[in-house]
mmCIF file of C-alpha atoms in Angstrom:
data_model
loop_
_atom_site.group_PDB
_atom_site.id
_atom_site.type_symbol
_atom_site.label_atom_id
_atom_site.label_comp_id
_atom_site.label_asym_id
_atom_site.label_seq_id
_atom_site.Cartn_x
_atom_site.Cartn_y
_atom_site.Cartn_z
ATOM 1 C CA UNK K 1 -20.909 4.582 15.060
ATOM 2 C CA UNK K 2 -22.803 2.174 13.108
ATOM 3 C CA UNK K 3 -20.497 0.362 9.983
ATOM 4 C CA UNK K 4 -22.185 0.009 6.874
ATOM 5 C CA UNK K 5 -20.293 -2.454 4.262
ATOM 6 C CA UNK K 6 -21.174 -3.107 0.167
ATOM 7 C CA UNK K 7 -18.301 -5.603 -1.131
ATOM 8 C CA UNK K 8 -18.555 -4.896 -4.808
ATOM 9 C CA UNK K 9 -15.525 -3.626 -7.150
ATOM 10 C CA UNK K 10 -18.116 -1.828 -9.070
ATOM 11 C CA UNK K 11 -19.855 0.471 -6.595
ATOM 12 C CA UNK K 12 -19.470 3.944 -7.085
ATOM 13 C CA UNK K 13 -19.713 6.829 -4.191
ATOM 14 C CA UNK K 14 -19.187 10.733 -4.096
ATOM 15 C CA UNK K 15 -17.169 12.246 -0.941
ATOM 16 C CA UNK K 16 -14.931 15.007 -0.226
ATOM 17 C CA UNK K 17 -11.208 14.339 -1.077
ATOM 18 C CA UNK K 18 -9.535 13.055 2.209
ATOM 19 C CA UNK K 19 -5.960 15.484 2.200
ATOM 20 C CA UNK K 20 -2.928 13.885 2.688
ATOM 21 C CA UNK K 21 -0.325 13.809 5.436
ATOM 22 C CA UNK K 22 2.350 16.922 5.457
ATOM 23 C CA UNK K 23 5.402 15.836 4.094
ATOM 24 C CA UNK K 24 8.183 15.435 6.865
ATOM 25 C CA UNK K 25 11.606 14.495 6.900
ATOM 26 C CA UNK K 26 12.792 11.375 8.174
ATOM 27 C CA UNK K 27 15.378 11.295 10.833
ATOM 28 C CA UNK K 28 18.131 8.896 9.641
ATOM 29 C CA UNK K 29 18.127 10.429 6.353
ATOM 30 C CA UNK K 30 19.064 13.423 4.569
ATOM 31 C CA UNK K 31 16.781 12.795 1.720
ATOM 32 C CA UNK K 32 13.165 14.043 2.552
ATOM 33 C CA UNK K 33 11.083 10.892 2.454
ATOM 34 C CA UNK K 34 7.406 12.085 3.342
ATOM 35 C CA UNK K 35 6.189 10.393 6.531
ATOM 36 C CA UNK K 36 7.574 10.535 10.050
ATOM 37 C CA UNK K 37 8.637 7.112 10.817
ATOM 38 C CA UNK K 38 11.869 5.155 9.151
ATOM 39 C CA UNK K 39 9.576 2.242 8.164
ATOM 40 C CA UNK K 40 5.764 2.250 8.088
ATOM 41 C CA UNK K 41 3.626 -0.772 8.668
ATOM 42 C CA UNK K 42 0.308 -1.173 6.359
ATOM 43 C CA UNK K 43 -1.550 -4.309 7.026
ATOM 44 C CA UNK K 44 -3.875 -4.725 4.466
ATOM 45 C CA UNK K 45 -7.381 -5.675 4.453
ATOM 46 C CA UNK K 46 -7.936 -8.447 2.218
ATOM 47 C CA UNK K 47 -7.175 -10.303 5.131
ATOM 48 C CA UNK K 48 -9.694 -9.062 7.417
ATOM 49 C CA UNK K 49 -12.999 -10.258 8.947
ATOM 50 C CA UNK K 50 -15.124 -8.017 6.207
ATOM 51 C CA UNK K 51 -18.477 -8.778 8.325
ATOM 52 C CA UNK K 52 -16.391 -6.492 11.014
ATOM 53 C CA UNK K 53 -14.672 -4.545 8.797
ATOM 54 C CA UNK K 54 -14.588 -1.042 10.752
ATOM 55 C CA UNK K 55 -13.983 -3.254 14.239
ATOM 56 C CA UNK K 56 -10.815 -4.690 12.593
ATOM 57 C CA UNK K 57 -9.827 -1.147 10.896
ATOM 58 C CA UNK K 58 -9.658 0.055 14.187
ATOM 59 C CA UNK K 59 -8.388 -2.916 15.981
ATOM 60 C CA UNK K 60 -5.286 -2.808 14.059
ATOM 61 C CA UNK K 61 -4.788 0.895 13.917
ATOM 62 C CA UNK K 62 -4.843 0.844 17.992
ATOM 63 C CA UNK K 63 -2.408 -1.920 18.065
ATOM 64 C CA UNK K 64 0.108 0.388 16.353
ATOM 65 C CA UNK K 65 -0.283 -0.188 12.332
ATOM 66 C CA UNK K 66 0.279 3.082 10.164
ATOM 67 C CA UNK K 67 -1.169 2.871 6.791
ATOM 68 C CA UNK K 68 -4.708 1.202 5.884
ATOM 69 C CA UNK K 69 -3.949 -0.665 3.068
ATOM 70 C CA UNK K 70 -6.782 -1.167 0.859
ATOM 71 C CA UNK K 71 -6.579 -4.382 -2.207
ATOM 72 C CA UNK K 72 -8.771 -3.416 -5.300
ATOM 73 C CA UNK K 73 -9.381 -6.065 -7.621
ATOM 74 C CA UNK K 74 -11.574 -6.725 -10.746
ATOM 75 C CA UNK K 75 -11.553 -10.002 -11.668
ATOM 76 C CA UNK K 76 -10.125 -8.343 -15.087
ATOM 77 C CA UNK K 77 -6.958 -7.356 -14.403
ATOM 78 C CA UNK K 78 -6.721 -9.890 -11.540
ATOM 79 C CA UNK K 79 -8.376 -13.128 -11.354
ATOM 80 C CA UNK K 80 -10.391 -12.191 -8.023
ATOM 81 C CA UNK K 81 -12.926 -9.351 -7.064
ATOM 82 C CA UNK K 82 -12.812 -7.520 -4.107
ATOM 83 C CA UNK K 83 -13.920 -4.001 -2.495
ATOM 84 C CA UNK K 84 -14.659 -0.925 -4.489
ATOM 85 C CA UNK K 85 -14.734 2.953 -3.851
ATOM 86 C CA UNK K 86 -18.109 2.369 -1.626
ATOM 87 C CA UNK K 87 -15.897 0.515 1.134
ATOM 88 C CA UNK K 88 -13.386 3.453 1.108
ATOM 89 C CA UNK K 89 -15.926 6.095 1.958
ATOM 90 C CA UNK K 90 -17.587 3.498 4.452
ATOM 91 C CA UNK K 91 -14.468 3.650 5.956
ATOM 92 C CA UNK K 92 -13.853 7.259 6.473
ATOM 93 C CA UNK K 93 -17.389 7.279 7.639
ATOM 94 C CA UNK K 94 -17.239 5.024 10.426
ATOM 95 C CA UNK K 95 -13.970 7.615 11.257
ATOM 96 C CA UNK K 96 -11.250 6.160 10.602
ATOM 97 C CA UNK K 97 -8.645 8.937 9.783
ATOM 98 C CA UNK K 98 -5.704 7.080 9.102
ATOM 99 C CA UNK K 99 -3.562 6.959 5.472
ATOM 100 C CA UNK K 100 -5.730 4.875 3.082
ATOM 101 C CA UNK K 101 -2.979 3.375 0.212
ATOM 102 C CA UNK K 102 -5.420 2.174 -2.327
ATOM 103 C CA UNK K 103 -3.566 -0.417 -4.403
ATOM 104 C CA UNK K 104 -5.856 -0.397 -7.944
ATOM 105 C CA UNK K 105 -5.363 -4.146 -10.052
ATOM 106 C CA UNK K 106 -7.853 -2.771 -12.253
ATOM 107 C CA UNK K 107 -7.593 -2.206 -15.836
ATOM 108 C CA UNK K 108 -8.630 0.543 -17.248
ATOM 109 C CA UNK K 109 -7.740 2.517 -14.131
ATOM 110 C CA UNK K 110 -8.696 6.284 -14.653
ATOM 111 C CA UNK K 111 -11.833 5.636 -13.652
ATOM 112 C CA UNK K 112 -11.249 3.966 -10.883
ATOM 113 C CA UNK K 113 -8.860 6.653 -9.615
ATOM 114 C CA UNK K 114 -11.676 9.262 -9.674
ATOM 115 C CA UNK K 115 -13.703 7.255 -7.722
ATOM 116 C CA UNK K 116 -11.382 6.853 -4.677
ATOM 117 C CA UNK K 117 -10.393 10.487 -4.785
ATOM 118 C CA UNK K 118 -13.819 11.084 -3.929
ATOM 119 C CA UNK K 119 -14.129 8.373 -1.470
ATOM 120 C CA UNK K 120 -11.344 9.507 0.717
ATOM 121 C CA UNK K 121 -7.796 7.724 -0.512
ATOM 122 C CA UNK K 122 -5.252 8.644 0.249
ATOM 123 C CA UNK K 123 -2.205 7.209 -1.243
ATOM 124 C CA UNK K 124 -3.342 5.794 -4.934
ATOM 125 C CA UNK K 125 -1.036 2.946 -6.869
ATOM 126 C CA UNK K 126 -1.318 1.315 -10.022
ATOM 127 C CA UNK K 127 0.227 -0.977 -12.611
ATOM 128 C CA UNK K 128 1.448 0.356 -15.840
ATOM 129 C CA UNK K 129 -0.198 -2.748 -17.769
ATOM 130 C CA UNK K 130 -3.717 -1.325 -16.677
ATOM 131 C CA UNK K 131 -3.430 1.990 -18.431
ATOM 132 C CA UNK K 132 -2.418 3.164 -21.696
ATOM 133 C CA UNK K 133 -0.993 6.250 -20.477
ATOM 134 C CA UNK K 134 0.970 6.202 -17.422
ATOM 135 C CA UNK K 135 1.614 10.189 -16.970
ATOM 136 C CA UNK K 136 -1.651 11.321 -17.303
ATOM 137 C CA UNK K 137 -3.173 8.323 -14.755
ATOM 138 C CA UNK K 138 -0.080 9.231 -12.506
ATOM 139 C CA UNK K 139 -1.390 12.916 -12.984
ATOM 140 C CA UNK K 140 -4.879 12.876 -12.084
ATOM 141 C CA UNK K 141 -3.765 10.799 -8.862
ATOM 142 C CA UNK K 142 -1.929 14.525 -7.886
ATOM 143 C CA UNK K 143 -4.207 16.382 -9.030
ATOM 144 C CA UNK K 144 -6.561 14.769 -6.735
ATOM 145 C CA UNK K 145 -4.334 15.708 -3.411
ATOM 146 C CA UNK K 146 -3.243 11.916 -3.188
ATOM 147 C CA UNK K 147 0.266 10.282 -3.384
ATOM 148 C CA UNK K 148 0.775 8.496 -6.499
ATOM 149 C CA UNK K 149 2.697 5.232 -7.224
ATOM 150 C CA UNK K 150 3.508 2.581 -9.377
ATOM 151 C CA UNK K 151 3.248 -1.204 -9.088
ATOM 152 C CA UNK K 152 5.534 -3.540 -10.645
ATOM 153 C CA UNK K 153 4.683 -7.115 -10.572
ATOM 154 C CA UNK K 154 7.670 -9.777 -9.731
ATOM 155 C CA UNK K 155 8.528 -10.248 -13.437
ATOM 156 C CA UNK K 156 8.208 -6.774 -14.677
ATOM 157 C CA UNK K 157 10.780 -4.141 -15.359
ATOM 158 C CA UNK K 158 11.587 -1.124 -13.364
ATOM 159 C CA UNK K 159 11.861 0.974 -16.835
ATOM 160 C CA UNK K 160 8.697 2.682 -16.856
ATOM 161 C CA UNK K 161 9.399 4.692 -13.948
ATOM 162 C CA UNK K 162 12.693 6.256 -14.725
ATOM 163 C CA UNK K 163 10.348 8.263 -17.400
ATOM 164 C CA UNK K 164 7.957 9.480 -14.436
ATOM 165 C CA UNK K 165 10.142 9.801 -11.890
ATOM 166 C CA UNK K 166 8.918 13.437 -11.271
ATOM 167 C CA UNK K 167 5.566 12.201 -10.186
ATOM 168 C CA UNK K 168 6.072 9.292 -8.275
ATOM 169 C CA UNK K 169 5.812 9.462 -4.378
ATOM 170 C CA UNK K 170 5.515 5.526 -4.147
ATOM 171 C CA UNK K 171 7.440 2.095 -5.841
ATOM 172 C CA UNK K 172 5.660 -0.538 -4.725
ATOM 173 C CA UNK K 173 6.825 -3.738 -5.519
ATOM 174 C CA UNK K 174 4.838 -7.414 -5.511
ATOM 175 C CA UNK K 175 6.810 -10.104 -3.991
ATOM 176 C CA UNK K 176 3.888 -12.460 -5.417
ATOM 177 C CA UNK K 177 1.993 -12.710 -7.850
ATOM 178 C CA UNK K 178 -1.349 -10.339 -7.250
ATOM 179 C CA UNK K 179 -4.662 -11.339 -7.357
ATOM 180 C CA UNK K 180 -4.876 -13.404 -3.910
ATOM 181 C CA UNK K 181 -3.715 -13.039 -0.080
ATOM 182 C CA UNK K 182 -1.420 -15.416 1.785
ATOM 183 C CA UNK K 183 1.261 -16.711 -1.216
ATOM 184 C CA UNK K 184 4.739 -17.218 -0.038
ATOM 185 C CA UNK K 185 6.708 -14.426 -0.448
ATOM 186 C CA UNK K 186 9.100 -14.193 -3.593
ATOM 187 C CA UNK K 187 12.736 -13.758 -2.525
ATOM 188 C CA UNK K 188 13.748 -12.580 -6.200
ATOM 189 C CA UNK K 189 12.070 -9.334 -5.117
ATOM 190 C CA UNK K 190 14.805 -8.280 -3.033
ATOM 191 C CA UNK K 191 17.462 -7.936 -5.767
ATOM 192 C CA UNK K 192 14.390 -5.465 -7.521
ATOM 193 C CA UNK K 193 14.293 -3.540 -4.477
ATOM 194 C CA UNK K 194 18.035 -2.986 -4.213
ATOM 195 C CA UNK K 195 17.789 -1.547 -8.054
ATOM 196 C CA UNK K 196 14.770 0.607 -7.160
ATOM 197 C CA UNK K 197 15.870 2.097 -3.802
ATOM 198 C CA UNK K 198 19.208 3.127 -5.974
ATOM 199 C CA UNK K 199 16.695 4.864 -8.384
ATOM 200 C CA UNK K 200 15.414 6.900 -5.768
ATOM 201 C CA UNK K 201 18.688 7.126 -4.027
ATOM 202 C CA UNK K 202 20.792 8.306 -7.036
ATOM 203 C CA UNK K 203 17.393 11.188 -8.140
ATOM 204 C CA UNK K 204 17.383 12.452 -5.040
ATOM 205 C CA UNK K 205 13.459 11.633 -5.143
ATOM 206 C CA UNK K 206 11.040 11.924 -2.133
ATOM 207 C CA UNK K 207 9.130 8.303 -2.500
ATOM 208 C CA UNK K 208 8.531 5.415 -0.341
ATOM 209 C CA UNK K 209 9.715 2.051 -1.392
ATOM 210 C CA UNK K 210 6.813 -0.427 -0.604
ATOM 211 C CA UNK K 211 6.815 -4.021 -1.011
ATOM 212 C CA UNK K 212 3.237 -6.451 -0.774
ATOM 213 C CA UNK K 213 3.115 -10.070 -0.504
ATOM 214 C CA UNK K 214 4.382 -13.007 2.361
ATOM 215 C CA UNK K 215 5.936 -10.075 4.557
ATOM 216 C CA UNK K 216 6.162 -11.692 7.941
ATOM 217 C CA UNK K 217 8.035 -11.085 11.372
ATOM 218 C CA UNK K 218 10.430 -13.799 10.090
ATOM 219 C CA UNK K 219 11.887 -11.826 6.544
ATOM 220 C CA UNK K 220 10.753 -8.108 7.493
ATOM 221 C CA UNK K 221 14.153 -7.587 8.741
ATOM 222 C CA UNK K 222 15.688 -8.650 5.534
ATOM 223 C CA UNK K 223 13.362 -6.815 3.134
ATOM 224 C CA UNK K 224 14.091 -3.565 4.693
ATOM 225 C CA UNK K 225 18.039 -4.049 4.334
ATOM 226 C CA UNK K 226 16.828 -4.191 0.821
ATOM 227 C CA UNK K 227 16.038 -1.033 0.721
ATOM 228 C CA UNK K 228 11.825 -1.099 1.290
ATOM 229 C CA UNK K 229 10.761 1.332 3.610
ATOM 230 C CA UNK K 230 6.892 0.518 3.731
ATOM 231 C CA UNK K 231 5.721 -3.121 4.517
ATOM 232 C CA UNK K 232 2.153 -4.150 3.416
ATOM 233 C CA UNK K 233 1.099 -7.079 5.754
ATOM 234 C CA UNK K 234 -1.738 -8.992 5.271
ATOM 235 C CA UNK K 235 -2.387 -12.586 6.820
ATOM 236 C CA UNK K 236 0.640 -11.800 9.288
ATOM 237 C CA UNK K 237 -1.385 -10.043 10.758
ATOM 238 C CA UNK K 238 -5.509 -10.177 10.434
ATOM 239 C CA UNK K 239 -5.518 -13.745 11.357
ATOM 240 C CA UNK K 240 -6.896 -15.415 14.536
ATOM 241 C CA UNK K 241 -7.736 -13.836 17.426
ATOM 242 C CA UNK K 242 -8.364 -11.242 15.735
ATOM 243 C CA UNK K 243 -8.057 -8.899 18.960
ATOM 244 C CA UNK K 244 -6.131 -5.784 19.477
ATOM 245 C CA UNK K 245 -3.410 -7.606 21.520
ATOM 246 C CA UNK K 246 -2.552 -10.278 19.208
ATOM 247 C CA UNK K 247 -2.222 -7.970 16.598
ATOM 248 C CA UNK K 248 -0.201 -5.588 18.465
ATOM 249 C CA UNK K 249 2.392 -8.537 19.579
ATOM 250 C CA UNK K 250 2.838 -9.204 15.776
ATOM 251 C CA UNK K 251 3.013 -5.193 14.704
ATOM 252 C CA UNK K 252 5.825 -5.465 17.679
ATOM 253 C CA UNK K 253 7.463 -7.670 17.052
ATOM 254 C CA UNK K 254 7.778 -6.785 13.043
ATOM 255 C CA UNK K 255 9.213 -3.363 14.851
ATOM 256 C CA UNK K 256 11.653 -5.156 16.770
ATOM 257 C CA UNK K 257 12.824 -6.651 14.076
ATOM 258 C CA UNK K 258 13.289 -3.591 11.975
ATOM 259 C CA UNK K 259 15.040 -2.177 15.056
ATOM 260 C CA UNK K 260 17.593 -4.386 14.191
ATOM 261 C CA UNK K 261 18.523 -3.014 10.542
ATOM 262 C CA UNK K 262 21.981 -1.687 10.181
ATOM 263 C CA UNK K 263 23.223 -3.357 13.497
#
């Protein structure tokens, strides 16, 4: 199936609303934390080959990833510009049926949510800076069918969510600073994650802890004994050769190293 690609934050594109995954319950847990795996593995695509983009979509997804993860940035909120709504729907074009977390560093963002509702998201995150009402932004993300989350950068506070907590099916937390792929990752992070995974802990709440930035086969281990459940990826893994099997020995061998948690 031919790939067509437009790399432009601003594009705008109507599709049908891509549904999202049945909730499950995970099997080491009693709480019931949608998705079927323990830990879920979302390399994202800043990192990719973008004059290949579908190949390496699917070249990842065979080697075992999870979750598409998709960085949106408007050289506004962020000081870079990447891939807008256009590239979503391109994606779900050229069939790829996979989760699509769309990870919005735009400001405003209600716009933008709208946008990638119709271009087939499927998991939808922001950062409270970028809006001037959290609720309602977190709200039209549901009412679109998608999960909804919240972003907190390295040096913000938790706060804001403990007044949502009702609509939040994602924490994701930067261990950089966003706005570029390939920093070092930010071990401060991991005390944040301890404090958010008790949040969800003590509310009983059905949401993913996610963490983005310098997660490699070398600390995965130790962010997940932090409490993150869902590991974005991005250089770690869409790096050279760029094949199926190189990425699948570095998707494996992040697994075997979350094997290891609790032992």
């Amino acid at each position: 199936m031919k790939f067509s690609l437009a790399l432009t934050a601003a594009a705008f594109s109507t599709a049908s609303a891509f549904t999202a995954p049945q909730q499950s319950a995970r099997s080491s847990t009693s709480l019931n934390v949608w998705g079927d795996k323990d830990y879920l593995i979302a390399p994202s695509i800043l990192s990719a080959d973008f004059a290949r983009l579908g190949e390496e979509v699917d070249n990842v997804l065979e080697a075992g990833a999870d979750v598409v993860h998709f960085d949106v940035m408007d050289n506004h909120y962020v000081p870079n510009l990447t891939i807008g709504p256009m590239v979503c729907k391109a994606l779900r074009d050229h069939g790829v049926t996979a989760p699509i977390d769309v990870h919005l560093m735009v400001s405003p963002v209600d716009a933008a949510i709208g946008d990638f509702i119709d271009a087939g998201a499927s998991y939808i995150t922001f950062h409270p800076e970028a809006t001037n009402h959290v609720d309602r932004s977190l709200q039209l993300i549901k009412n679109g069918g998608c999960k909804a989350g919240l972003v907190f950068n390295p040096a913000t506070s938790l706060d804001v969510a403990k007044f949502v907590l009702d609509k939040l099916d994602i924490i994701l937390l930067m261990s950089v600073n966003p706005g570029f792929g390939g920093q070092a990752f930010i071990p401060a992070v991991l005390d944040k994650a301890r404090d958010a995974r008790k949040l969800i802990d003590d509310n009983g709440l059905d949401c993913r802890l996610e963490i983005d930035g310098g997660v490699k086969v070398d600390n995965i281990r130790e962010v997940a004994e932090s409490g993150v459940d869902m590991m974005v990826a991005g250089s770690a893994i869409l790096k050279e050769p760029r094949t199926v099997e190189a990425y699948k020995e570095t998707i494996d061998s992040m697994r075997a190293e979350l094997a290891k948690v609790g032992k």
